[in-house]
Tab-separated table of C-alpha atoms and ligand atoms in Angstrom:
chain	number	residue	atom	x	y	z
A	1	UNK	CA	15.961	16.241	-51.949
A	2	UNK	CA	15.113	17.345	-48.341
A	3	UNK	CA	18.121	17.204	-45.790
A	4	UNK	CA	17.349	15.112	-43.370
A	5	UNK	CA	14.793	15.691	-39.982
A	6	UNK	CA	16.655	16.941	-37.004
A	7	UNK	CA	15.912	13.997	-34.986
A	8	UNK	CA	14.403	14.722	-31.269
A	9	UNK	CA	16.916	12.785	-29.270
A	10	UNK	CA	20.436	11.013	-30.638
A	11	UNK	CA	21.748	8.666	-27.830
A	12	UNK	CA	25.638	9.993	-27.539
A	13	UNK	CA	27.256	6.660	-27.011
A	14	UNK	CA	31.022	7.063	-28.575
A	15	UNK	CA	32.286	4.003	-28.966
A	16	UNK	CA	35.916	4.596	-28.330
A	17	UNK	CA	38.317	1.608	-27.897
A	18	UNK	CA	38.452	1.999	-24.035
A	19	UNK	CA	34.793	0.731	-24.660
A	20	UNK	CA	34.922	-1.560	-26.820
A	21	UNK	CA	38.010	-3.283	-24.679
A	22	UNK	CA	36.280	-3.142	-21.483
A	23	UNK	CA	33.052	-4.956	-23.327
A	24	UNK	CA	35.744	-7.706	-24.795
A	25	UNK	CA	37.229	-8.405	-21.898
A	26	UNK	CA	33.581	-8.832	-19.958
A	27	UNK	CA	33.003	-11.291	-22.548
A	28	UNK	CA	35.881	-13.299	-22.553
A	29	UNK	CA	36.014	-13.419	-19.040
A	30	UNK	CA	32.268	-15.502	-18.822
A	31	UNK	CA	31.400	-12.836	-15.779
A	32	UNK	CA	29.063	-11.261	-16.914
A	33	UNK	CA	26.188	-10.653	-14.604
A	34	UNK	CA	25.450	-11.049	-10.865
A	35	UNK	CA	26.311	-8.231	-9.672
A	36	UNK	CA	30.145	-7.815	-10.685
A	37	UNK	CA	33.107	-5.629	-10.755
A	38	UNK	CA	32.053	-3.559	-13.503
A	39	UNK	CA	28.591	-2.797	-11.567
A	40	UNK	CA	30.663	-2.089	-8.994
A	41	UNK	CA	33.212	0.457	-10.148
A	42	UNK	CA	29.855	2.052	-12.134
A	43	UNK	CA	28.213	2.242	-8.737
A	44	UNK	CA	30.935	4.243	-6.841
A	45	UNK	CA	31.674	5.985	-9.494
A	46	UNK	CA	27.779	7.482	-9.893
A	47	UNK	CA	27.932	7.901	-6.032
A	48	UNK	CA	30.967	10.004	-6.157
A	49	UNK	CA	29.443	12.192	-8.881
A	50	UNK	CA	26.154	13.110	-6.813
A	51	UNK	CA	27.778	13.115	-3.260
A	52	UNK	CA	26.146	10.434	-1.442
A	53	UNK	CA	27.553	7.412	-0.090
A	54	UNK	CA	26.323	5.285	-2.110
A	55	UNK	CA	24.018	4.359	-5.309
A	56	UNK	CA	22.622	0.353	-6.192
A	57	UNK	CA	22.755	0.198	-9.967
A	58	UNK	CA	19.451	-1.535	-11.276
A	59	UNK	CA	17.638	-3.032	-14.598
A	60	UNK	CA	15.661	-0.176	-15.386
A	61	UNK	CA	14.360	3.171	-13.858
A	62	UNK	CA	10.917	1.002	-14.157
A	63	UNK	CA	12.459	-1.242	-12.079
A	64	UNK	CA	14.019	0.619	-9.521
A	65	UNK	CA	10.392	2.739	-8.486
A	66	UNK	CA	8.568	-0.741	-8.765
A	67	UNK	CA	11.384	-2.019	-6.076
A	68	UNK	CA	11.680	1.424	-4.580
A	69	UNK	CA	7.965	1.529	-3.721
A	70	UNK	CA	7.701	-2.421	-2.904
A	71	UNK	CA	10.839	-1.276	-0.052
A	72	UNK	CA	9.354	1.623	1.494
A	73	UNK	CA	5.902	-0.394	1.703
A	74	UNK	CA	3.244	1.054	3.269
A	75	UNK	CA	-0.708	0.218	2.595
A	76	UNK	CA	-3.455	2.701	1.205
A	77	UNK	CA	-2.907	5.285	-1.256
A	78	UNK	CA	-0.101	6.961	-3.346
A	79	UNK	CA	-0.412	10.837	-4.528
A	80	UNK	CA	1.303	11.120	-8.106
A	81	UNK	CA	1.251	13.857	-10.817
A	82	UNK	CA	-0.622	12.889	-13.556
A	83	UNK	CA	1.899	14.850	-15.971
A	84	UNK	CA	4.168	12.195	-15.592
A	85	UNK	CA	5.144	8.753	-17.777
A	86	UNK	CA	3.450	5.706	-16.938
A	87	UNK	CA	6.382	3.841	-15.107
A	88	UNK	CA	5.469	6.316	-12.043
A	89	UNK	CA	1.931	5.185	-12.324
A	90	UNK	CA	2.880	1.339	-12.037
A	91	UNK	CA	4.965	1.460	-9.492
A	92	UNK	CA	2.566	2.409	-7.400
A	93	UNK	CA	-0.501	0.307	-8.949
A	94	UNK	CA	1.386	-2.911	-8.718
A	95	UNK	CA	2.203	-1.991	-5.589
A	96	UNK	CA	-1.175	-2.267	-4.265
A	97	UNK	CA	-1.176	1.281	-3.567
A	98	UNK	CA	-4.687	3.325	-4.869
A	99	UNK	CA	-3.657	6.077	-7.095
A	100	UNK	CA	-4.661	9.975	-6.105
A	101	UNK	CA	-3.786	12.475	-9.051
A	102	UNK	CA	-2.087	15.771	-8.400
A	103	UNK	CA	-2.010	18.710	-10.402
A	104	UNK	CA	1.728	20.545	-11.776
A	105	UNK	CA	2.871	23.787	-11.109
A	106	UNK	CA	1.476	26.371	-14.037
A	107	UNK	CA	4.866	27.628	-14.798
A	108	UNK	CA	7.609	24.898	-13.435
A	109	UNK	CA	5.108	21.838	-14.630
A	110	UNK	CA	6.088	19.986	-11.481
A	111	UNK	CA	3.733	18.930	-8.639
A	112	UNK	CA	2.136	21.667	-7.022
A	113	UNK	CA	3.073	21.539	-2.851
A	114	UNK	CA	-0.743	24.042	-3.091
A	115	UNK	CA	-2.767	21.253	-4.459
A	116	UNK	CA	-0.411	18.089	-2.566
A	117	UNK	CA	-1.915	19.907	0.703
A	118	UNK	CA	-5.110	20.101	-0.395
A	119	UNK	CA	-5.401	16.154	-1.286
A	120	UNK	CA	-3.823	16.091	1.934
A	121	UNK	CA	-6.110	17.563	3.943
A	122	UNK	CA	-9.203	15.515	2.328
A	123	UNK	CA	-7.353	12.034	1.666
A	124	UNK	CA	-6.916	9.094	4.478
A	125	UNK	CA	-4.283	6.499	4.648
A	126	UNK	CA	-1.871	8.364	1.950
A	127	UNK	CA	1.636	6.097	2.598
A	128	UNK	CA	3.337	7.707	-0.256
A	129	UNK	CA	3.924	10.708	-2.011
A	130	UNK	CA	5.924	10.462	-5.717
A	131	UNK	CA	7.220	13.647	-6.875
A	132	UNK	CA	8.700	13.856	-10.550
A	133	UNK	CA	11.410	15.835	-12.391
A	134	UNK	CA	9.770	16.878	-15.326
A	135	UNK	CA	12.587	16.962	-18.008
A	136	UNK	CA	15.472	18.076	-15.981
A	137	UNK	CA	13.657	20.659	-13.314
A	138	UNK	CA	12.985	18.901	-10.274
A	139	UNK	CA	9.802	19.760	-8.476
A	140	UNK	CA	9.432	22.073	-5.034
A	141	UNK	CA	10.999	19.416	-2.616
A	142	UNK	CA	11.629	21.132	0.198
A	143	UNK	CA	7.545	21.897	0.349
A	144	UNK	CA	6.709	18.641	-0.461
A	145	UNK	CA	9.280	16.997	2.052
A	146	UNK	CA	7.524	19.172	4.601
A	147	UNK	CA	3.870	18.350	3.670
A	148	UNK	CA	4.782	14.664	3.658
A	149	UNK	CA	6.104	14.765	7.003
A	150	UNK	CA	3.466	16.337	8.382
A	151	UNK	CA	1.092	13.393	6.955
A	152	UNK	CA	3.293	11.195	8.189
A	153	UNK	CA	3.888	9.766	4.449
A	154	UNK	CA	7.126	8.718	2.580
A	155	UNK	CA	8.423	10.532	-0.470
A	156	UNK	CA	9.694	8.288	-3.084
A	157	UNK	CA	11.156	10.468	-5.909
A	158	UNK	CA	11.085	9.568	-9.341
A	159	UNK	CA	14.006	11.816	-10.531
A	160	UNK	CA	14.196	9.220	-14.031
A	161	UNK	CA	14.595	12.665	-15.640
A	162	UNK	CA	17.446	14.006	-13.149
A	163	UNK	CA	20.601	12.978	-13.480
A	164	UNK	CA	22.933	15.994	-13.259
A	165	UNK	CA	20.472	18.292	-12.180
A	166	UNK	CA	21.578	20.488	-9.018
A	167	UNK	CA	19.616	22.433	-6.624
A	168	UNK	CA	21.539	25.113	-4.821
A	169	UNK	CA	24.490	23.721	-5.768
A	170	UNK	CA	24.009	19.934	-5.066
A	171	UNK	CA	23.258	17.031	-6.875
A	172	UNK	CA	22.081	15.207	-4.044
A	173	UNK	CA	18.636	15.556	-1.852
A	174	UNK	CA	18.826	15.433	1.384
A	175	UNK	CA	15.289	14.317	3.140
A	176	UNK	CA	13.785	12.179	0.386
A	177	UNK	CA	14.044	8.908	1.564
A	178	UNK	CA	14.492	6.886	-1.607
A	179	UNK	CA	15.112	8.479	-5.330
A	180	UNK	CA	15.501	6.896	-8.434
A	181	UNK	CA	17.040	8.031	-11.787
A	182	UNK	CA	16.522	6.240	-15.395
A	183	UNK	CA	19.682	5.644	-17.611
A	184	UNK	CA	17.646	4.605	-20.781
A	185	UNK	CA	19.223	5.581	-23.496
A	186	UNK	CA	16.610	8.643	-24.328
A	187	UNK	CA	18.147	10.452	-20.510
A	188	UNK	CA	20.873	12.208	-20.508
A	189	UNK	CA	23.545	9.397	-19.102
A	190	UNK	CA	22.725	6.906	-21.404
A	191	UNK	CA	23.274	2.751	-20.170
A	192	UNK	CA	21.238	1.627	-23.014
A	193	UNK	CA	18.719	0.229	-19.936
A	194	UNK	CA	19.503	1.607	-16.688
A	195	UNK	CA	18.837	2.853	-13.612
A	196	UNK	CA	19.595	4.079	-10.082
A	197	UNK	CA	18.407	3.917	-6.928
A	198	UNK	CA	19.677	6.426	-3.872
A	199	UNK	CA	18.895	5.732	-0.464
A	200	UNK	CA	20.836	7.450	2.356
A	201	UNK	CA	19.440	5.226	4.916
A	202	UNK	CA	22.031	2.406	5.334
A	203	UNK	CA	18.936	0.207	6.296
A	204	UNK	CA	17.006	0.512	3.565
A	205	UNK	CA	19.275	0.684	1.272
A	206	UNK	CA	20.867	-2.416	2.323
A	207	UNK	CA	17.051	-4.511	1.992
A	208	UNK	CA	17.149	-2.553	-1.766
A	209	UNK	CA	20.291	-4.225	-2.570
A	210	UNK	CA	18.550	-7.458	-1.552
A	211	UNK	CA	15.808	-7.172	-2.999
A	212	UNK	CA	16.966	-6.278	-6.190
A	213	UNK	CA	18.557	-9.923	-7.002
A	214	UNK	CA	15.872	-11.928	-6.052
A	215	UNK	CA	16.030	-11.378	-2.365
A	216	UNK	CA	18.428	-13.458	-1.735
A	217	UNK	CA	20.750	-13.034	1.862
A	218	UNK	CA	23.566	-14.991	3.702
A	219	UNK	CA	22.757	-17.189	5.154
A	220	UNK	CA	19.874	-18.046	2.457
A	221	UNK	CA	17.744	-19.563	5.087
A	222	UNK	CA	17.453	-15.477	5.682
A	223	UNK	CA	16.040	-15.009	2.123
A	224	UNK	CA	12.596	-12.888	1.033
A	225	UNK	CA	10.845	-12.952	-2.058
A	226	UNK	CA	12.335	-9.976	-4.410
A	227	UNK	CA	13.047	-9.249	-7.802
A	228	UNK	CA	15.651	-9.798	-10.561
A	229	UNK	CA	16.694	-6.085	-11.172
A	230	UNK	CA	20.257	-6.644	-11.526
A	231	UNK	CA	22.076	-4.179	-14.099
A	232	UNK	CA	24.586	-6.409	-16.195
A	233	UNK	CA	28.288	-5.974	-16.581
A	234	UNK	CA	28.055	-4.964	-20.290
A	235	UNK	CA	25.595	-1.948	-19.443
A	236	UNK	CA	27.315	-1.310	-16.345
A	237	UNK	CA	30.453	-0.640	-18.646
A	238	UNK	CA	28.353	1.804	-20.885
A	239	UNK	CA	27.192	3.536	-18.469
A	240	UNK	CA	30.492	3.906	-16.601
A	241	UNK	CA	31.819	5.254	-20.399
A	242	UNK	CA	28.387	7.511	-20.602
A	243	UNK	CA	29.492	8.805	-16.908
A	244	UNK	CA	33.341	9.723	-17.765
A	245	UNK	CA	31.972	11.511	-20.531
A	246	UNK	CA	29.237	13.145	-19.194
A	247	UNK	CA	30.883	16.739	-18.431
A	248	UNK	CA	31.602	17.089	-21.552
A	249	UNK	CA	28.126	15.871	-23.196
A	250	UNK	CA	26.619	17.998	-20.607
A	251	UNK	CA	28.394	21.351	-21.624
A	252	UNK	CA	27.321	20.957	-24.832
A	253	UNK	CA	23.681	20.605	-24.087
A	254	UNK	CA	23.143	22.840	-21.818
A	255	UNK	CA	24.692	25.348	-24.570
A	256	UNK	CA	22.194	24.256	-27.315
A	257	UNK	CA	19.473	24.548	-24.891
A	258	UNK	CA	20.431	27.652	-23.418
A	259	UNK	CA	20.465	29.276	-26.675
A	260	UNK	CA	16.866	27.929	-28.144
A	261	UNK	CA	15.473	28.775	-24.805
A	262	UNK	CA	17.040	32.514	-25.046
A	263	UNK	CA	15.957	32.519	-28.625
A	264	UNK	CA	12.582	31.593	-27.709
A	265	UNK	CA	12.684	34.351	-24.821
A	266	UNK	CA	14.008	36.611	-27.157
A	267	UNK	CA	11.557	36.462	-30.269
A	268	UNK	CA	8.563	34.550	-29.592
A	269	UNK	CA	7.713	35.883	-26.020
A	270	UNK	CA	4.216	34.711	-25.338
A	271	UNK	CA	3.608	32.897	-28.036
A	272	UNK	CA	5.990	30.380	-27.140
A	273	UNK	CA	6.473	29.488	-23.038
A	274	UNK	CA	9.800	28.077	-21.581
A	275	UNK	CA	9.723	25.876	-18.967
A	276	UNK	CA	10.338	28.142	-16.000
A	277	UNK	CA	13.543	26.899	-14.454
A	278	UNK	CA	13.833	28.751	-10.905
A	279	UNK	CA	17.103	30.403	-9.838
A	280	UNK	CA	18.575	27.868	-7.233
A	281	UNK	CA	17.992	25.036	-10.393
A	282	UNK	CA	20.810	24.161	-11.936
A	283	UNK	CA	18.439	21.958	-15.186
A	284	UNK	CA	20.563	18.890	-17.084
A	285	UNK	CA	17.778	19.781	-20.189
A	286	UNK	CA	17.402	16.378	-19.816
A	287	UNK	CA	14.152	17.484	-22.731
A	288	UNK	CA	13.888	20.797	-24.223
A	289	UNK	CA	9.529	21.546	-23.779
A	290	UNK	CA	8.190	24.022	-24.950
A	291	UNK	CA	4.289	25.149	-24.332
A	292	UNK	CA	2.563	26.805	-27.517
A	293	UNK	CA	-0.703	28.250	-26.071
A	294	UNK	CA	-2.474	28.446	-29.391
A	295	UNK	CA	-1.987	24.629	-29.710
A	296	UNK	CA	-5.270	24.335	-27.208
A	297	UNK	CA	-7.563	25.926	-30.330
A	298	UNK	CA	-5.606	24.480	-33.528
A	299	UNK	CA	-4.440	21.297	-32.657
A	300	UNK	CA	-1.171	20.012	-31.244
A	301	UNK	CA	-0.714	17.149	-34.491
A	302	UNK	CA	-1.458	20.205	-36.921
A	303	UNK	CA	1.505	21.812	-34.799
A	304	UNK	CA	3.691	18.853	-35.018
A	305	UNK	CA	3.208	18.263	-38.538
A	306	UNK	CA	4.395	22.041	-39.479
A	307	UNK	CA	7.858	21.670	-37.367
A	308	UNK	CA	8.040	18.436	-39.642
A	309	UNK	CA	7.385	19.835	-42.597
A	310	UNK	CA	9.975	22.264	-41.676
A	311	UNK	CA	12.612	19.550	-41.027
A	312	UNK	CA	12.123	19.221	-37.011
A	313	UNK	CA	11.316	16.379	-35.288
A	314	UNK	CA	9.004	16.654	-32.162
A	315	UNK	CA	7.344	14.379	-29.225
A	316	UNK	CA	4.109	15.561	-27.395
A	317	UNK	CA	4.618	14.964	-23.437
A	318	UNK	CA	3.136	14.155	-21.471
A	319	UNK	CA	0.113	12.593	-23.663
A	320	UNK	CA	-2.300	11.650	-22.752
A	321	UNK	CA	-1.769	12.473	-18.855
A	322	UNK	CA	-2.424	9.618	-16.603
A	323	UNK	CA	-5.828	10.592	-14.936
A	324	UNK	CA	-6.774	10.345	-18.965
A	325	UNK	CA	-6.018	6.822	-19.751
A	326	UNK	CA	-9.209	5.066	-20.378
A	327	UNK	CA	-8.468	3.259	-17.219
A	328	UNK	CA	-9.083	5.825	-14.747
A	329	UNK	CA	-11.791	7.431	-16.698
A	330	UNK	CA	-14.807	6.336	-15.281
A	331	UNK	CA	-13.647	7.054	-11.352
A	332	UNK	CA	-11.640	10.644	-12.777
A	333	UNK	CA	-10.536	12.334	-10.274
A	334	UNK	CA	-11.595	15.917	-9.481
A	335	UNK	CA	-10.313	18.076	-12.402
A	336	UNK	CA	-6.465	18.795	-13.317
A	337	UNK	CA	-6.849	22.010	-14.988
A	338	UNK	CA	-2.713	22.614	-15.350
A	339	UNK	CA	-2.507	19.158	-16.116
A	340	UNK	CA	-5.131	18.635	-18.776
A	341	UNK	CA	-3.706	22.189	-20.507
A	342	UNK	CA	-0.230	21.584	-20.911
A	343	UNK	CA	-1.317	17.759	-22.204
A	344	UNK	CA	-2.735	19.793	-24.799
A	345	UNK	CA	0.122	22.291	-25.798
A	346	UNK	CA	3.436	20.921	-24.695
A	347	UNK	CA	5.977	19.073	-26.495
A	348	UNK	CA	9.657	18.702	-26.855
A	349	UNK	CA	12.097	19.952	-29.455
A	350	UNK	CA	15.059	18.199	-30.376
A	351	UNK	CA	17.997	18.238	-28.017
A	352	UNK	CA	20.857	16.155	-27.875
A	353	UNK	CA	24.846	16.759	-27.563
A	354	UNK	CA	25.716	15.740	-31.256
A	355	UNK	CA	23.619	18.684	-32.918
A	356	UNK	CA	25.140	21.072	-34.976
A	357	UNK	CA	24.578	24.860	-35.695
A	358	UNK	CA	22.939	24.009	-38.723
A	359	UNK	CA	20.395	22.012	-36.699
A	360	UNK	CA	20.097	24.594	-34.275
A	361	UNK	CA	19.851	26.699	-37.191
A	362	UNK	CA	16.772	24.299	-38.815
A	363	UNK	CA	14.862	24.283	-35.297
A	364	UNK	CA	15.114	28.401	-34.973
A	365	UNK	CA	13.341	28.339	-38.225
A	366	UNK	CA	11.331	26.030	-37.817
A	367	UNK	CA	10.132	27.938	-34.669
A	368	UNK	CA	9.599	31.130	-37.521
A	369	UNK	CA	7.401	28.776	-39.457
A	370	UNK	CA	4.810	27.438	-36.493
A	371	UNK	CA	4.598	30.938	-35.305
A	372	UNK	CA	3.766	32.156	-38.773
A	373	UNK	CA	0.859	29.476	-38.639
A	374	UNK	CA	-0.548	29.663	-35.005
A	375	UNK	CA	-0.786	33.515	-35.856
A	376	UNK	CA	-2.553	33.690	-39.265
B	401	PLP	C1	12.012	7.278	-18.388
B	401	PLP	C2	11.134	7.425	-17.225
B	401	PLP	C3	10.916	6.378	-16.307
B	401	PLP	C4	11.328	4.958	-16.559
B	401	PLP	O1	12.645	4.759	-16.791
B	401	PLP	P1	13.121	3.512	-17.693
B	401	PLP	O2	14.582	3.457	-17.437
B	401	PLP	O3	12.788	3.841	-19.112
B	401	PLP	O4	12.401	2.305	-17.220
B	401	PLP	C5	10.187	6.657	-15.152
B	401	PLP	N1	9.669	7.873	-14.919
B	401	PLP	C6	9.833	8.892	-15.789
B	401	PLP	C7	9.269	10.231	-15.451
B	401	PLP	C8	10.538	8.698	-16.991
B	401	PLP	O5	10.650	9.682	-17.869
């Protein structure tokens, strides 16, 4: 009998009996929503971690870009990689705001600042400009911050991927105005359904906080419509255990990654691409992608299907890229060539904190078996 696949992501969850009291005593206490202590302590806790003041804990990264966006309003149109997952897309959509596609970076595969001035320079009314961490590398801020400013447009970022990440040292970013980060339980600080929203503008991030159970203020005469994107005390307690955890998940990640992306380096130069992570990027491997070239002529399924016939489980990503969905075909945009290639020859390998050198093992060979076949 075969051993089993290596699976591509294994939520790290740990149930120990801190846990498991903690989730007892929400439920025998009857409080278990509305914004209580648990969501709370989770909140300041996740604030102290990424050096800000403070963080609103939400229902879903989904949510908090859809409540993000809805804050920072603004009319006309949104600029958005199209290598991205759809959540970014309907944020902006349901929004009201008319999508304009940007192209990635060749070798970081996050929006390109070159291209963001380009649509700039020949696109009215743009209120908002959505950059994306693109598994654990976040894009070029600091040019995009600057290009936005100069267009006078606001920059909500969709770190879902980010959590952890640092750049130059911190795991905050100074100048975007709102950013959001998904705790699902396939990111890397798992709340089974999660997510955060940083604002550093006391403002707007008190209106988020409103918004985000059902707009409702003191006195309630002062009420707006909003949302119900309240994170619950049970999740709130999972991700509070995913959080005092997380050094320790994270160590052992990064290690496993480090080492299939050095193996990669080391063996399969060319044929195989890393992502390129650039030296003030601190990555949380939030995915491990890899881009195999030859997948544009053979196929990327015939690809997949030899890493699972050699016991590895993979994911193509992004596929198809938004500007692709039937949706936006018949008004596509001018032409993503970065874009459209890596939707053709990128996927993830398996990465997770509970693999074992025998997996690691299993994926290294793997990685000897697809190279055998893209070369012959
Ligand atoms: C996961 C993800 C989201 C959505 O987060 P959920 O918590 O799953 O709703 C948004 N954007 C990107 C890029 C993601 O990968």
């Amino acid at each position: 009998m075969n051993p089993p696949m290596v699976p591509w992501i294994n939520p790290h969850f740990a149930p120990d009996n801190e846990l498991m009291s903690a989730l007892r005593k929400i439920l025998r206490s009857g409080r278990v929503t509305n914004n209580g202590p648990m969501v709370a302590a989770f909140e300041s806790a996740a604030a102290k971690f990424l050096g800000v003041e403070e963080v609103i804990a939400v229902s879903n990264g989904s949510d908090a870009l859809l409540l993000s966006a809805y804050a920072l309003g603004g009319k006309g149109r949104a600029i958005l990689p199209s290598f991205t997952f759809m959540a970014t897309l309907s944020a902006v959509v349901h929004n009201g705001l008319i999508p304009v596609f940007c192209d990635v970076e060749p070798d970081r595969w996050t929006m390109s600042p070159r291209h963001l001035e380009t649509l700039l320079r020949k696109t009215k009314d743009v209120a908002l400009i959505v950059p994306v961490n693109s598994f654990g590398v976040p894009p070029d801020l600091p040019s995009i911050l600057s290009l936005a400013s100069s267009a006078g447009a606001k920059v909500l970022y969709d770190d879902a991927h980010g959590f952890g990440s640092k750049i130059s040292g911190f795991a905050r970013c100074p100048g975007v105005a709102v950013r959001i980060i998904s705790l699902h339980a396939t990111k890397v600080l798992p709340a089974v359904e999660g997510g955060l929203i940083i604002c550093e503008d006391r403002t707007l991030a008190k209106r988020i906080r409103q918004l985000r159970s059902h707009g409702l203020a003191v006195p309630l005469e002062k009420s707006l419509p909003g949302f119900n994107a309240r994170m619950d005390e049970l999740r709130a307690a999972v991700g509070l255990h995913s959080l005092r955890g997380f050094r320790q998940t994270m160590t052992r990640r990064r290690r496993y990654a480090q080492r299939l992306r050095a193996y990669i380096e080391d063996h399969f130069r060319g044929v195989f691409i890393n992502q390129q992570i650039p030296p003030e990027v601190e990555s949380n491997y939030t995915n491990l992608a890899i881009r195999i070239p030859a997948a544009e002529k053979i196929g990327i399924d015939a690809v997949i299907a030899q890493f699972q016939k050699s016991g590895v489980e993979t994911r193509r990503y992004f596929y198809p890229a938004l500007h692709q969905f039937e949706c936006f075909r018949e008004r596509r945009p001018t032409a993503l060539p970065v874009t459209e290639r890596l939707a053709l020859s990128l996927f993830c390998l398996p990465l997770h904190s509970l693999m074992k050198e025998k997996d690691l093992r299993r994926i290294e060979s793997a990685l000897r078996d697809v190279r055998r076949m893209v070369s012959s």
